[in-house]
């Protein structure tokens, strides 16, 4: 790797995690700098047009924002591409990467649901999103088959959080999507996924869930 890379991060951010997984998978050396999103530093606002992490600073002076764009760059900077070789298959992968935004958004609504009715509604909507995803999967263990790629790294943070929730409260999101459930397990078991979070991730995530002061605050078993 001929470039220096610094990832500007926030400790619980699932979008940052996508890039960290790719960097670890490819064994690309990088620096990481955590910022406080409640008090964004001026230098960060200067380089991040949307004020969001992740931002990848390349060679100290080029700031790349948007996790999917960062991942595409990381795929292109190292061989082979972390996408199918066939352009149509590659486009299909990119379309499902875009689809992950729906799941990520619905997961956030579930995590912060104010009451049981809202929680059940978002759970149902998440289940529907997964049923659709189920039909797009190959035979496993990963999205395209044997090898994990960018589409996998995009979904892994979502599945990690769903698994945590499932361990502390009985969610039924994977009902009807057994292959997606297996895919989720394969992803969670990848070392680069396990290592892509901070060491106290579980405690942090648990406290973050409790901070929403909603349905899960009453229902979650201890971390
Ligand atoms: N579409 C963006 C989303 C990034 C994002 O929403 N990051 C959150 C943290 S997880 C953030 O920086 N939020 C700060 C804010 O919105 O002010 C991406 O994929 O990079």
mmCIF file of C-alpha atoms and ligand atoms in Angstrom:
data_model
loop_
_atom_site.group_PDB
_atom_site.id
_atom_site.type_symbol
_atom_site.label_atom_id
_atom_site.label_comp_id
_atom_site.label_asym_id
_atom_site.label_seq_id
_atom_site.Cartn_x
_atom_site.Cartn_y
_atom_site.Cartn_z
ATOM 1 C CA UNK A 1 0.000 0.000 0.000
ATOM 2 C CA UNK A 2 1.590 3.243 -1.172
ATOM 3 C CA UNK A 3 -0.792 5.506 0.682
ATOM 4 C CA UNK A 4 -1.156 6.561 4.279
ATOM 5 C CA UNK A 5 -4.688 6.065 5.582
ATOM 6 C CA UNK A 6 -6.391 7.535 8.614
ATOM 7 C CA UNK A 7 -9.979 6.635 9.441
ATOM 8 C CA UNK A 8 -11.922 9.233 11.392
ATOM 9 C CA UNK A 9 -14.306 7.264 13.541
ATOM 10 C CA UNK A 10 -16.878 7.062 16.286
ATOM 11 C CA UNK A 11 -16.705 4.038 18.574
ATOM 12 C CA UNK A 12 -20.172 2.614 17.967
ATOM 13 C CA UNK A 13 -20.697 3.642 14.359
ATOM 14 C CA UNK A 14 -21.870 0.785 12.085
ATOM 15 C CA UNK A 15 -20.819 2.750 8.986
ATOM 16 C CA UNK A 16 -17.266 3.159 10.280
ATOM 17 C CA UNK A 17 -17.283 -0.556 11.060
ATOM 18 C CA UNK A 18 -17.883 -1.418 7.395
ATOM 19 C CA UNK A 19 -14.595 0.264 6.484
ATOM 20 C CA UNK A 20 -12.704 -1.229 9.427
ATOM 21 C CA UNK A 21 -13.787 -4.725 8.367
ATOM 22 C CA UNK A 22 -12.516 -4.121 4.840
ATOM 23 C CA UNK A 23 -9.205 -2.710 6.102
ATOM 24 C CA UNK A 24 -8.703 -5.687 8.436
ATOM 25 C CA UNK A 25 -9.777 -8.191 5.796
ATOM 26 C CA UNK A 26 -7.229 -6.782 3.388
ATOM 27 C CA UNK A 27 -4.622 -6.329 6.149
ATOM 28 C CA UNK A 28 -4.148 -2.719 5.051
ATOM 29 C CA UNK A 29 -2.291 -0.666 7.696
ATOM 30 C CA UNK A 30 -4.300 2.338 8.904
ATOM 31 C CA UNK A 31 -4.547 4.797 11.745
ATOM 32 C CA UNK A 32 -7.822 5.421 13.502
ATOM 33 C CA UNK A 33 -8.915 8.617 15.235
ATOM 34 C CA UNK A 34 -12.082 8.664 17.319
ATOM 35 C CA UNK A 35 -14.016 11.880 17.628
ATOM 36 C CA UNK A 36 -16.892 12.936 19.839
ATOM 37 C CA UNK A 37 -19.906 13.379 17.578
ATOM 38 C CA UNK A 38 -21.607 15.462 20.264
ATOM 39 C CA UNK A 39 -18.731 17.941 19.994
ATOM 40 C CA UNK A 40 -17.376 17.693 16.491
ATOM 41 C CA UNK A 41 -13.895 19.225 16.175
ATOM 42 C CA UNK A 42 -13.536 22.149 13.772
ATOM 43 C CA UNK A 43 -10.933 20.271 11.659
ATOM 44 C CA UNK A 44 -13.455 17.465 11.188
ATOM 45 C CA UNK A 45 -16.258 19.794 10.072
ATOM 46 C CA UNK A 46 -13.781 21.305 7.646
ATOM 47 C CA UNK A 47 -13.182 17.961 5.855
ATOM 48 C CA UNK A 48 -16.578 16.265 6.298
ATOM 49 C CA UNK A 49 -19.247 17.970 4.184
ATOM 50 C CA UNK A 50 -22.079 16.179 6.027
ATOM 51 C CA UNK A 51 -20.424 16.210 9.438
ATOM 52 C CA UNK A 52 -20.575 12.408 9.512
ATOM 53 C CA UNK A 53 -18.083 9.635 10.110
ATOM 54 C CA UNK A 54 -16.436 7.697 8.592
ATOM 55 C CA UNK A 55 -14.014 9.918 6.755
ATOM 56 C CA UNK A 56 -10.902 8.321 5.309
ATOM 57 C CA UNK A 57 -7.967 10.725 5.094
ATOM 58 C CA UNK A 58 -5.647 9.574 2.325
ATOM 59 C CA UNK A 59 -2.042 10.816 2.284
ATOM 60 C CA UNK A 60 -2.872 13.457 4.912
ATOM 61 C CA UNK A 61 -4.744 15.711 2.533
ATOM 62 C CA UNK A 62 -7.573 13.932 0.708
ATOM 63 C CA UNK A 63 -10.780 13.302 2.635
ATOM 64 C CA UNK A 64 -13.096 10.570 1.358
ATOM 65 C CA UNK A 65 -16.545 10.405 2.932
ATOM 66 C CA UNK A 66 -19.437 7.878 2.722
ATOM 67 C CA UNK A 67 -18.692 4.344 3.890
ATOM 68 C CA UNK A 68 -19.676 2.691 0.604
ATOM 69 C CA UNK A 69 -17.326 4.966 -1.351
ATOM 70 C CA UNK A 70 -14.507 4.333 1.129
ATOM 71 C CA UNK A 71 -15.025 0.595 0.745
ATOM 72 C CA UNK A 72 -14.996 0.826 -3.045
ATOM 73 C CA UNK A 73 -11.700 2.708 -2.832
ATOM 74 C CA UNK A 74 -10.184 0.130 -0.474
ATOM 75 C CA UNK A 75 -11.284 -2.605 -2.866
ATOM 76 C CA UNK A 76 -9.645 -0.818 -5.781
ATOM 77 C CA UNK A 77 -6.421 -0.074 -3.914
ATOM 78 C CA UNK A 78 -5.734 -3.762 -3.332
ATOM 79 C CA UNK A 79 -6.139 -6.844 -5.517
ATOM 80 C CA UNK A 80 -8.370 -8.655 -6.336
ATOM 81 C CA UNK A 81 -11.479 -6.495 -6.300
ATOM 82 C CA UNK A 82 -13.818 -7.236 -3.384
ATOM 83 C CA UNK A 83 -16.679 -7.586 -5.834
ATOM 84 C CA UNK A 84 -17.712 -10.163 -8.450
ATOM 85 C CA UNK A 85 -15.676 -9.968 -11.680
ATOM 86 C CA UNK A 86 -18.804 -9.899 -13.826
ATOM 87 C CA UNK A 87 -20.085 -6.306 -14.236
ATOM 88 C CA UNK A 88 -23.743 -7.281 -13.959
ATOM 89 C CA UNK A 89 -23.151 -9.332 -10.822
ATOM 90 C CA UNK A 90 -21.101 -6.409 -9.500
ATOM 91 C CA UNK A 91 -23.992 -4.024 -10.142
ATOM 92 C CA UNK A 92 -26.347 -6.416 -8.344
ATOM 93 C CA UNK A 93 -23.967 -6.434 -5.359
ATOM 94 C CA UNK A 94 -23.880 -2.634 -5.352
ATOM 95 C CA UNK A 95 -27.676 -2.505 -5.470
ATOM 96 C CA UNK A 96 -27.851 -4.736 -2.374
ATOM 97 C CA UNK A 97 -25.238 -2.556 -0.688
ATOM 98 C CA UNK A 98 -27.621 0.369 -1.245
ATOM 99 C CA UNK A 99 -30.488 -1.753 0.137
ATOM 100 C CA UNK A 100 -28.607 -2.103 3.445
ATOM 101 C CA UNK A 101 -29.488 1.547 4.174
ATOM 102 C CA UNK A 102 -33.128 0.487 4.592
ATOM 103 C CA UNK A 103 -32.184 -2.200 7.078
ATOM 104 C CA UNK A 104 -29.808 0.091 8.940
ATOM 105 C CA UNK A 105 -32.503 2.766 9.218
ATOM 106 C CA UNK A 106 -35.140 0.285 10.391
ATOM 107 C CA UNK A 107 -32.715 -1.209 12.910
ATOM 108 C CA UNK A 108 -32.216 2.261 14.388
ATOM 109 C CA UNK A 109 -35.980 2.669 14.699
ATOM 110 C CA UNK A 110 -36.190 -0.702 16.427
ATOM 111 C CA UNK A 111 -33.332 0.136 18.787
ATOM 112 C CA UNK A 112 -34.982 3.388 19.790
ATOM 113 C CA UNK A 113 -38.655 2.300 19.683
ATOM 114 C CA UNK A 114 -40.553 4.258 22.347
ATOM 115 C CA UNK A 115 -42.988 1.454 23.221
ATOM 116 C CA UNK A 116 -43.906 -2.165 22.509
ATOM 117 C CA UNK A 117 -46.319 -1.370 19.664
ATOM 118 C CA UNK A 118 -43.605 0.581 17.816
ATOM 119 C CA UNK A 119 -41.047 -2.141 18.548
ATOM 120 C CA UNK A 120 -43.322 -4.842 17.099
ATOM 121 C CA UNK A 121 -44.058 -2.699 14.054
ATOM 122 C CA UNK A 122 -40.356 -2.131 13.303
ATOM 123 C CA UNK A 123 -39.590 -5.777 13.951
ATOM 124 C CA UNK A 124 -42.217 -6.741 11.364
ATOM 125 C CA UNK A 125 -40.782 -4.235 8.867
ATOM 126 C CA UNK A 126 -37.254 -5.546 9.437
ATOM 127 C CA UNK A 127 -38.490 -9.095 8.918
ATOM 128 C CA UNK A 128 -40.014 -8.061 5.577
ATOM 129 C CA UNK A 129 -36.769 -6.425 4.479
ATOM 130 C CA UNK A 130 -34.872 -9.626 5.328
ATOM 131 C CA UNK A 131 -37.372 -11.831 3.441
ATOM 132 C CA UNK A 132 -36.543 -9.866 0.307
ATOM 133 C CA UNK A 133 -32.805 -10.097 0.958
ATOM 134 C CA UNK A 134 -33.112 -13.871 1.470
ATOM 135 C CA UNK A 135 -34.094 -14.282 -2.192
ATOM 136 C CA UNK A 136 -30.918 -12.530 -3.358
ATOM 137 C CA UNK A 137 -28.497 -14.839 -1.559
ATOM 138 C CA UNK A 138 -26.343 -17.453 -3.295
ATOM 139 C CA UNK A 139 -25.657 -20.801 -1.612
ATOM 140 C CA UNK A 140 -23.456 -19.348 1.109
ATOM 141 C CA UNK A 141 -21.645 -19.112 3.314
ATOM 142 C CA UNK A 142 -21.361 -15.531 2.010
ATOM 143 C CA UNK A 143 -23.508 -13.360 -0.245
ATOM 144 C CA UNK A 144 -21.830 -14.483 -3.469
ATOM 145 C CA UNK A 145 -20.722 -17.914 -2.257
ATOM 146 C CA UNK A 146 -17.315 -18.930 -0.926
ATOM 147 C CA UNK A 147 -15.585 -15.570 -0.491
ATOM 148 C CA UNK A 148 -16.701 -12.560 1.521
ATOM 149 C CA UNK A 149 -16.800 -9.229 -0.315
ATOM 150 C CA UNK A 150 -17.998 -5.649 0.114
ATOM 151 C CA UNK A 151 -21.665 -6.548 0.227
ATOM 152 C CA UNK A 152 -20.929 -8.871 3.167
ATOM 153 C CA UNK A 153 -18.907 -6.237 4.997
ATOM 154 C CA UNK A 154 -21.822 -3.810 4.638
ATOM 155 C CA UNK A 155 -24.317 -6.114 6.335
ATOM 156 C CA UNK A 156 -22.019 -7.513 9.046
ATOM 157 C CA UNK A 157 -22.435 -4.558 11.472
ATOM 158 C CA UNK A 158 -26.228 -4.813 11.186
ATOM 159 C CA UNK A 159 -26.181 -8.548 11.906
ATOM 160 C CA UNK A 160 -23.797 -8.076 14.841
ATOM 161 C CA UNK A 161 -26.279 -5.691 16.464
ATOM 162 C CA UNK A 162 -29.288 -7.896 15.702
ATOM 163 C CA UNK A 163 -27.460 -10.854 17.257
ATOM 164 C CA UNK A 164 -26.719 -8.832 20.383
ATOM 165 C CA UNK A 165 -30.359 -7.827 20.639
ATOM 166 C CA UNK A 166 -31.445 -11.408 20.113
ATOM 167 C CA UNK A 167 -29.190 -12.580 22.953
ATOM 168 C CA UNK A 168 -30.890 -10.151 25.346
ATOM 169 C CA UNK A 169 -34.440 -10.050 24.104
ATOM 170 C CA UNK A 170 -36.306 -12.613 21.973
ATOM 171 C CA UNK A 171 -36.598 -10.959 18.555
ATOM 172 C CA UNK A 172 -38.110 -12.848 15.618
ATOM 173 C CA UNK A 173 -36.548 -10.899 12.799
ATOM 174 C CA UNK A 174 -34.963 -13.894 11.057
ATOM 175 C CA UNK A 175 -38.199 -15.911 11.033
ATOM 176 C CA UNK A 176 -38.757 -16.990 7.428
ATOM 177 C CA UNK A 177 -35.170 -16.139 6.424
ATOM 178 C CA UNK A 178 -33.089 -19.162 7.501
ATOM 179 C CA UNK A 179 -30.422 -18.630 4.861
ATOM 180 C CA UNK A 180 -29.973 -15.011 5.900
ATOM 181 C CA UNK A 181 -29.650 -16.187 9.507
ATOM 182 C CA UNK A 182 -26.867 -18.578 8.440
ATOM 183 C CA UNK A 183 -25.209 -15.844 6.418
ATOM 184 C CA UNK A 184 -25.333 -13.575 9.484
ATOM 185 C CA UNK A 185 -23.629 -16.253 11.596
ATOM 186 C CA UNK A 186 -20.903 -16.801 8.986
ATOM 187 C CA UNK A 187 -20.214 -13.070 8.970
ATOM 188 C CA UNK A 188 -20.189 -12.649 12.730
ATOM 189 C CA UNK A 189 -17.684 -15.514 12.981
ATOM 190 C CA UNK A 190 -15.192 -13.871 10.613
ATOM 191 C CA UNK A 191 -12.150 -12.656 12.619
ATOM 192 C CA UNK A 192 -12.111 -9.335 10.758
ATOM 193 C CA UNK A 193 -15.702 -8.750 11.838
ATOM 194 C CA UNK A 194 -15.086 -9.758 15.462
ATOM 195 C CA UNK A 195 -12.025 -7.463 15.569
ATOM 196 C CA UNK A 196 -13.736 -4.515 13.877
ATOM 197 C CA UNK A 197 -15.280 -3.172 17.085
ATOM 198 C CA UNK A 198 -13.691 -1.633 20.182
ATOM 199 C CA UNK A 199 -12.934 -4.066 23.030
ATOM 200 C CA UNK A 200 -15.802 -2.770 25.211
ATOM 201 C CA UNK A 201 -18.234 -2.704 22.292
ATOM 202 C CA UNK A 202 -20.890 -4.835 24.037
ATOM 203 C CA UNK A 203 -21.039 -2.589 27.103
ATOM 204 C CA UNK A 204 -21.079 0.526 24.975
ATOM 205 C CA UNK A 205 -23.826 -0.795 22.719
ATOM 206 C CA UNK A 206 -25.876 -1.905 25.710
ATOM 207 C CA UNK A 207 -25.602 1.511 27.356
ATOM 208 C CA UNK A 208 -26.410 3.233 24.114
ATOM 209 C CA UNK A 209 -29.583 1.117 23.837
ATOM 210 C CA UNK A 210 -30.561 2.037 27.384
ATOM 211 C CA UNK A 211 -29.973 5.734 26.711
ATOM 212 C CA UNK A 212 -32.884 5.769 24.267
ATOM 213 C CA UNK A 213 -35.172 5.488 27.238
ATOM 214 C CA UNK A 214 -37.646 3.465 25.225
ATOM 215 C CA UNK A 215 -39.082 -0.034 25.063
ATOM 216 C CA UNK A 216 -35.729 -1.830 25.180
ATOM 217 C CA UNK A 217 -34.734 -0.021 28.345
ATOM 218 C CA UNK A 218 -37.457 -1.925 30.189
ATOM 219 C CA UNK A 219 -36.966 -5.227 28.368
ATOM 220 C CA UNK A 220 -33.232 -5.835 27.957
ATOM 221 C CA UNK A 221 -31.547 -8.363 30.201
ATOM 222 C CA UNK A 222 -28.215 -7.117 31.676
ATOM 223 C CA UNK A 223 -25.187 -6.789 29.370
HETATM 224 N N1 LIG B 1 -24.284 7.423 4.714
HETATM 225 C C1 LIG B 1 -23.215 7.614 5.676
HETATM 226 C C2 LIG B 1 -23.818 7.557 7.071
HETATM 227 C C3 LIG B 1 -22.774 7.864 8.142
HETATM 228 C C4 LIG B 1 -23.440 8.211 9.480
HETATM 229 O O1 LIG B 1 -24.665 8.381 9.569
HETATM 230 N N2 LIG B 1 -22.593 8.338 10.514
HETATM 231 C C5 LIG B 1 -23.102 8.768 11.801
HETATM 232 C C6 LIG B 1 -22.458 7.990 12.946
HETATM 233 S S1 LIG B 1 -22.852 6.286 12.913
HETATM 234 C C7 LIG B 1 -22.705 10.213 12.025
HETATM 235 O O2 LIG B 1 -21.603 10.594 11.745
HETATM 236 N N3 LIG B 1 -23.618 11.012 12.577
HETATM 237 C C8 LIG B 1 -23.332 12.356 12.962
HETATM 238 C C9 LIG B 1 -24.397 13.309 12.540
HETATM 239 O O3 LIG B 1 -25.285 12.908 11.763
HETATM 240 O O4 LIG B 1 -24.337 14.455 12.984
HETATM 241 C C10 LIG B 1 -22.133 6.558 5.455
HETATM 242 O O5 LIG B 1 -22.473 5.447 4.991
HETATM 243 O O6 LIG B 1 -20.950 6.849 5.691
#
